[in-house]
Amino acid sequence: MPSSRTSSPPVALITGVTGQDGSYLSTLLLDKGYVVHGLAPTHSFGLPVDPRVTTHHADLGEGTNLSAVIDQVAPAEVYHLGAQSHVKVSFELPVYTAEVTGLGTLRLLEAIRHHQARTGRQVRFYQASSSEMFGKAVETPQTEQTRFHPRSPYACAKVYAYWQTVNYREAYGMFACNGILFNHESPRRGEAFVTRKITRAATRIKLGLAHELRLGNLDACRDWGFAGDYVEAMWLMLQQNEPDDYVIATGETHSVREFLDEVFGYLELDWKKSVVIDPQFNRPSEVDLLRGDATKAREKLGWRPKVAFRELARMMVDADLKLAEQEAVIEKHR
Ligand code: GDD
């Protein structure tokens, strides 16, 4: 049941609506009968937004306009997905990342707190926390109890936002939840992230549109799930009686190398003939291995992942093969 107790449809606001998760979450909420509003930066080059979503151009760097949007939309639920979310980029833009990913969350929490105080209406808040917060992980698998050891400016900013979310819950009684999501991918994943970079390149190589794929560290291991499954967990967190924090993961870990094996193998190609190791894609400090334990989410939310590693890789290859085929037709008529 949506959290709004009124008879009119519940209203949700999604920050980062032009991203992969924003896209899947919009569809999920619209299908459940929500009125959906989205926050998109003016300079966004993201995914197309469902025309049923009302978009607002507001920036996480600017508190005044966040307040104005919250007051105007009066959402029952806010899903805060907006961020500078690329780990490698955060080493190049650490202050910007702290501003948007860290302080941006605080600005939004403040806007919600003041809105609640003025109107007396409860707003439920979801914070997109990240498995990157575990960083140089002190134990495997990682749970809600695992100590954080962030390894990038991005992860430091996410740790800050995580604790602000906990603090607004404890200090002001806000219904605020952290979803500690492990990596989640899909055909809508941005091409700068390793899985999509690989499926895009492999399918283009298959059709002769490219010959080389330049990558960094192939030994890094990640717990990769399907973004469509993960947005459901976000919604479930906001439908509970009490706010809480949850790890969302598959419980399996695979290396980048294994992802290459899976993708190139499915296309009947040998990745060793195309992959070039390029140090420019290495990070100054790396997160070597992540694997999550989502027992709490399974027991309390009734959530479990539906798409496994192989199926995920193949789903992404199938979608990118179609894209590459379209590109091949355009090339031919050039
Ligand atoms: N992006 C990228 N590009 N990563 C590479 C490459 C490359 O060419 N070569 C190797 N890698 C390695 C990275 O060093 C990292 O260890 C791993 O592949 C995964 O990198 P990304 O796909 O960029 O994801 P991430 O794990 O750093 O972060 C993602 O997941 C987090 C957890 O959900 C992002 O989506 C974060 O925003 C998110 O919080």
PDB file of N, CA and C in Angstrom, residues 10 12-40 47-55 79 81 188 227-228 230-232 234-235:
ATOM      1  N   PRO A  10      -1.314   8.787  -4.462  1.00  0.00           N
ATOM      2  CA  PRO A  10      -0.123   9.259  -3.758  1.00  0.00           C
ATOM      3  C   PRO A  10       0.844   9.964  -4.714  1.00  0.00           C
ATOM      4  N   ALA A  12       4.747  11.073  -5.574  1.00  0.00           N
ATOM      5  CA  ALA A  12       6.160  10.776  -5.304  1.00  0.00           C
ATOM      6  C   ALA A  12       7.042  11.749  -6.072  1.00  0.00           C
ATOM      7  N   LEU A  13       8.164  12.095  -5.465  1.00  0.00           N
ATOM      8  CA  LEU A  13       9.178  12.909  -6.143  1.00  0.00           C
ATOM      9  C   LEU A  13      10.460  12.097  -6.219  1.00  0.00           C
ATOM     10  N   ILE A  14      11.034  12.011  -7.417  1.00  0.00           N
ATOM     11  CA  ILE A  14      12.288  11.273  -7.619  1.00  0.00           C
ATOM     12  C   ILE A  14      13.372  12.270  -8.024  1.00  0.00           C
ATOM     13  N   THR A  15      14.463  12.328  -7.266  1.00  0.00           N
ATOM     14  CA  THR A  15      15.602  13.112  -7.753  1.00  0.00           C
ATOM     15  C   THR A  15      16.446  12.170  -8.621  1.00  0.00           C
ATOM     16  N   GLY A  16      17.103  12.718  -9.623  1.00  0.00           N
ATOM     17  CA  GLY A  16      17.877  11.863 -10.528  1.00  0.00           C
ATOM     18  C   GLY A  16      16.967  11.042 -11.419  1.00  0.00           C
ATOM     19  N   VAL A  17      15.866  11.643 -11.836  1.00  0.00           N
ATOM     20  CA  VAL A  17      14.864  10.888 -12.609  1.00  0.00           C
ATOM     21  C   VAL A  17      15.374  10.483 -13.999  1.00  0.00           C
ATOM     22  N   THR A  18      16.427  11.156 -14.486  1.00  0.00           N
ATOM     23  CA  THR A  18      16.947  10.820 -15.817  1.00  0.00           C
ATOM     24  C   THR A  18      17.989   9.698 -15.791  1.00  0.00           C
ATOM     25  N   GLY A  19      18.256   9.174 -14.591  1.00  0.00           N
ATOM     26  CA  GLY A  19      19.227   8.083 -14.489  1.00  0.00           C
ATOM     27  C   GLY A  19      18.576   6.718 -14.664  1.00  0.00           C
ATOM     28  N   GLN A  20      19.410   5.680 -14.654  1.00  0.00           N
ATOM     29  CA  GLN A  20      18.914   4.300 -14.795  1.00  0.00           C
ATOM     30  C   GLN A  20      17.840   3.976 -13.735  1.00  0.00           C
ATOM     31  N   ASP A  21      18.147   4.222 -12.473  1.00  0.00           N
ATOM     32  CA  ASP A  21      17.209   3.859 -11.407  1.00  0.00           C
ATOM     33  C   ASP A  21      15.956   4.732 -11.464  1.00  0.00           C
ATOM     34  N   GLY A  22      16.146   6.014 -11.776  1.00  0.00           N
ATOM     35  CA  GLY A  22      15.006   6.924 -11.901  1.00  0.00           C
ATOM     36  C   GLY A  22      14.041   6.440 -12.965  1.00  0.00           C
ATOM     37  N   SER A  23      14.601   5.919 -14.027  1.00  0.00           N
ATOM     38  CA  SER A  23      13.785   5.424 -15.137  1.00  0.00           C
ATOM     39  C   SER A  23      12.958   4.198 -14.712  1.00  0.00           C
ATOM     40  N   TYR A  24      13.608   3.209 -14.087  1.00  0.00           N
ATOM     41  CA  TYR A  24      12.869   2.010 -13.635  1.00  0.00           C
ATOM     42  C   TYR A  24      11.874   2.352 -12.523  1.00  0.00           C
ATOM     43  N   LEU A  25      12.295   3.234 -11.618  1.00  0.00           N
ATOM     44  CA  LEU A  25      11.413   3.565 -10.498  1.00  0.00           C
ATOM     45  C   LEU A  25      10.182   4.343 -10.971  1.00  0.00           C
ATOM     46  N   SER A  26      10.360   5.239 -11.945  1.00  0.00           N
ATOM     47  CA  SER A  26       9.210   5.982 -12.494  1.00  0.00           C
ATOM     48  C   SER A  26       8.152   5.007 -12.980  1.00  0.00           C
ATOM     49  N   THR A  27       8.581   4.032 -13.761  1.00  0.00           N
ATOM     50  CA  THR A  27       7.636   3.059 -14.324  1.00  0.00           C
ATOM     51  C   THR A  27       6.939   2.288 -13.207  1.00  0.00           C
ATOM     52  N   LEU A  28       7.717   1.839 -12.228  1.00  0.00           N
ATOM     53  CA  LEU A  28       7.145   1.065 -11.116  1.00  0.00           C
ATOM     54  C   LEU A  28       6.074   1.878 -10.383  1.00  0.00           C
ATOM     55  N   LEU A  29       6.379   3.141 -10.086  1.00  0.00           N
ATOM     56  CA  LEU A  29       5.434   3.966  -9.322  1.00  0.00           C
ATOM     57  C   LEU A  29       4.210   4.324 -10.168  1.00  0.00           C
ATOM     58  N   LEU A  30       4.421   4.635 -11.447  1.00  0.00           N
ATOM     59  CA  LEU A  30       3.282   4.956 -12.324  1.00  0.00           C
ATOM     60  C   LEU A  30       2.347   3.748 -12.413  1.00  0.00           C
ATOM     61  N   ASP A  31       2.934   2.554 -12.534  1.00  0.00           N
ATOM     62  CA  ASP A  31       2.120   1.328 -12.601  1.00  0.00           C
ATOM     63  C   ASP A  31       1.328   1.096 -11.320  1.00  0.00           C
ATOM     64  N   LYS A  32       1.842   1.613 -10.204  1.00  0.00           N
ATOM     65  CA  LYS A  32       1.137   1.453  -8.929  1.00  0.00           C
ATOM     66  C   LYS A  32       0.125   2.568  -8.693  1.00  0.00           C
ATOM     67  N   GLY A  33      -0.001   3.481  -9.646  1.00  0.00           N
ATOM     68  CA  GLY A  33      -1.010   4.534  -9.535  1.00  0.00           C
ATOM     69  C   GLY A  33      -0.536   5.828  -8.908  1.00  0.00           C
ATOM     70  N   TYR A  34       0.765   5.979  -8.749  1.00  0.00           N
ATOM     71  CA  TYR A  34       1.295   7.234  -8.194  1.00  0.00           C
ATOM     72  C   TYR A  34       1.247   8.359  -9.235  1.00  0.00           C
ATOM     73  N   VAL A  35       1.185   9.576  -8.723  1.00  0.00           N
ATOM     74  CA  VAL A  35       1.497  10.748  -9.534  1.00  0.00           C
ATOM     75  C   VAL A  35       2.991  10.965  -9.317  1.00  0.00           C
ATOM     76  N   VAL A  36       3.760  10.986 -10.403  1.00  0.00           N
ATOM     77  CA  VAL A  36       5.219  11.030 -10.251  1.00  0.00           C
ATOM     78  C   VAL A  36       5.794  12.357 -10.756  1.00  0.00           C
ATOM     79  N   HIS A  37       6.595  12.961  -9.904  1.00  0.00           N
ATOM     80  CA  HIS A  37       7.353  14.149 -10.273  1.00  0.00           C
ATOM     81  C   HIS A  37       8.833  13.788 -10.240  1.00  0.00           C
ATOM     82  N   GLY A  38       9.602  14.436 -11.089  1.00  0.00           N
ATOM     83  CA  GLY A  38      11.029  14.136 -11.125  1.00  0.00           C
ATOM     84  C   GLY A  38      11.852  15.396 -11.141  1.00  0.00           C
ATOM     85  N   LEU A  39      13.002  15.301 -10.497  1.00  0.00           N
ATOM     86  CA  LEU A  39      13.944  16.409 -10.504  1.00  0.00           C
ATOM     87  C   LEU A  39      15.053  16.071 -11.488  1.00  0.00           C
ATOM     88  N   ALA A  40      15.264  16.947 -12.443  1.00  0.00           N
ATOM     89  CA  ALA A  40      16.322  16.697 -13.423  1.00  0.00           C
ATOM     90  C   ALA A  40      17.165  17.945 -13.538  1.00  0.00           C
ATOM     91  N   LEU A  47      18.594   9.599 -19.595  1.00  0.00           N
ATOM     92  CA  LEU A  47      17.605   8.837 -20.353  1.00  0.00           C
ATOM     93  C   LEU A  47      16.345   9.676 -20.556  1.00  0.00           C
ATOM     94  N   PRO A  48      15.580   9.372 -21.616  1.00  0.00           N
ATOM     95  CA  PRO A  48      14.306  10.080 -21.771  1.00  0.00           C
ATOM     96  C   PRO A  48      13.362   9.748 -20.609  1.00  0.00           C
ATOM     97  N   VAL A  49      12.611  10.750 -20.177  1.00  0.00           N
ATOM     98  CA  VAL A  49      11.721  10.566 -19.024  1.00  0.00           C
ATOM     99  C   VAL A  49      10.319  10.234 -19.537  1.00  0.00           C
ATOM    100  N   ASP A  50       9.641   9.301 -18.861  1.00  0.00           N
ATOM    101  CA  ASP A  50       8.260   8.945 -19.208  1.00  0.00           C
ATOM    102  C   ASP A  50       7.418  10.224 -19.261  1.00  0.00           C
ATOM    103  N   PRO A  51       6.663  10.438 -20.349  1.00  0.00           N
ATOM    104  CA  PRO A  51       5.902  11.698 -20.471  1.00  0.00           C
ATOM    105  C   PRO A  51       4.871  11.911 -19.362  1.00  0.00           C
ATOM    106  N   ARG A  52       4.519  10.855 -18.635  1.00  0.00           N
ATOM    107  CA  ARG A  52       3.558  11.022 -17.526  1.00  0.00           C
ATOM    108  C   ARG A  52       4.220  11.610 -16.277  1.00  0.00           C
ATOM    109  N   VAL A  53       5.548  11.690 -16.307  1.00  0.00           N
ATOM    110  CA  VAL A  53       6.273  12.271 -15.154  1.00  0.00           C
ATOM    111  C   VAL A  53       6.397  13.782 -15.364  1.00  0.00           C
ATOM    112  N   THR A  54       6.058  14.558 -14.333  1.00  0.00           N
ATOM    113  CA  THR A  54       6.260  16.007 -14.410  1.00  0.00           C
ATOM    114  C   THR A  54       7.678  16.311 -13.944  1.00  0.00           C
ATOM    115  N   THR A  55       8.473  16.909 -14.820  1.00  0.00           N
ATOM    116  CA  THR A  55       9.859  17.188 -14.412  1.00  0.00           C
ATOM    117  C   THR A  55      10.015  18.630 -13.938  1.00  0.00           C
ATOM    118  N   TYR A  79      12.198   9.935  -3.283  1.00  0.00           N
ATOM    119  CA  TYR A  79      13.255   8.961  -3.577  1.00  0.00           C
ATOM    120  C   TYR A  79      14.462   9.753  -4.052  1.00  0.00           C
ATOM    121  N   LEU A  81      17.683   9.831  -5.552  1.00  0.00           N
ATOM    122  CA  LEU A  81      18.625   9.055  -6.364  1.00  0.00           C
ATOM    123  C   LEU A  81      19.671   9.948  -7.026  1.00  0.00           C
ATOM    124  N   ARG A 188      19.788  -0.069 -19.422  1.00  0.00           N
ATOM    125  CA  ARG A 188      19.722   1.397 -19.308  1.00  0.00           C
ATOM    126  C   ARG A 188      20.895   1.963 -18.516  1.00  0.00           C
ATOM    127  N   ALA A 227      18.863  -3.698 -11.959  1.00  0.00           N
ATOM    128  CA  ALA A 227      18.281  -2.450 -11.438  1.00  0.00           C
ATOM    129  C   ALA A 227      16.757  -2.539 -11.296  1.00  0.00           C
ATOM    130  N   GLY A 228      16.093  -3.231 -12.201  1.00  0.00           N
ATOM    131  CA  GLY A 228      14.636  -3.368 -12.127  1.00  0.00           C
ATOM    132  C   GLY A 228      14.192  -4.038 -10.835  1.00  0.00           C
ATOM    133  N   TYR A 230      15.970  -3.891  -8.045  1.00  0.00           N
ATOM    134  CA  TYR A 230      16.420  -3.082  -6.907  1.00  0.00           C
ATOM    135  C   TYR A 230      15.480  -1.902  -6.611  1.00  0.00           C
ATOM    136  N   VAL A 231      14.845  -1.348  -7.666  1.00  0.00           N
ATOM    137  CA  VAL A 231      13.938  -0.209  -7.393  1.00  0.00           C
ATOM    138  C   VAL A 231      12.700  -0.672  -6.615  1.00  0.00           C
ATOM    139  N   GLU A 232      12.362  -1.951  -6.761  1.00  0.00           N
ATOM    140  CA  GLU A 232      11.241  -2.486  -5.995  1.00  0.00           C
ATOM    141  C   GLU A 232      11.560  -2.457  -4.492  1.00  0.00           C
ATOM    142  N   MET A 234      13.440  -0.281  -3.051  1.00  0.00           N
ATOM    143  CA  MET A 234      13.326   1.118  -2.597  1.00  0.00           C
ATOM    144  C   MET A 234      11.885   1.408  -2.178  1.00  0.00           C
ATOM    145  N   TRP A 235      10.961   1.003  -3.034  1.00  0.00           N
ATOM    146  CA  TRP A 235       9.543   1.259  -2.758  1.00  0.00           C
ATOM    147  C   TRP A 235       9.111   0.527  -1.487  1.00  0.00           C
TER     148      TRP A 235
END
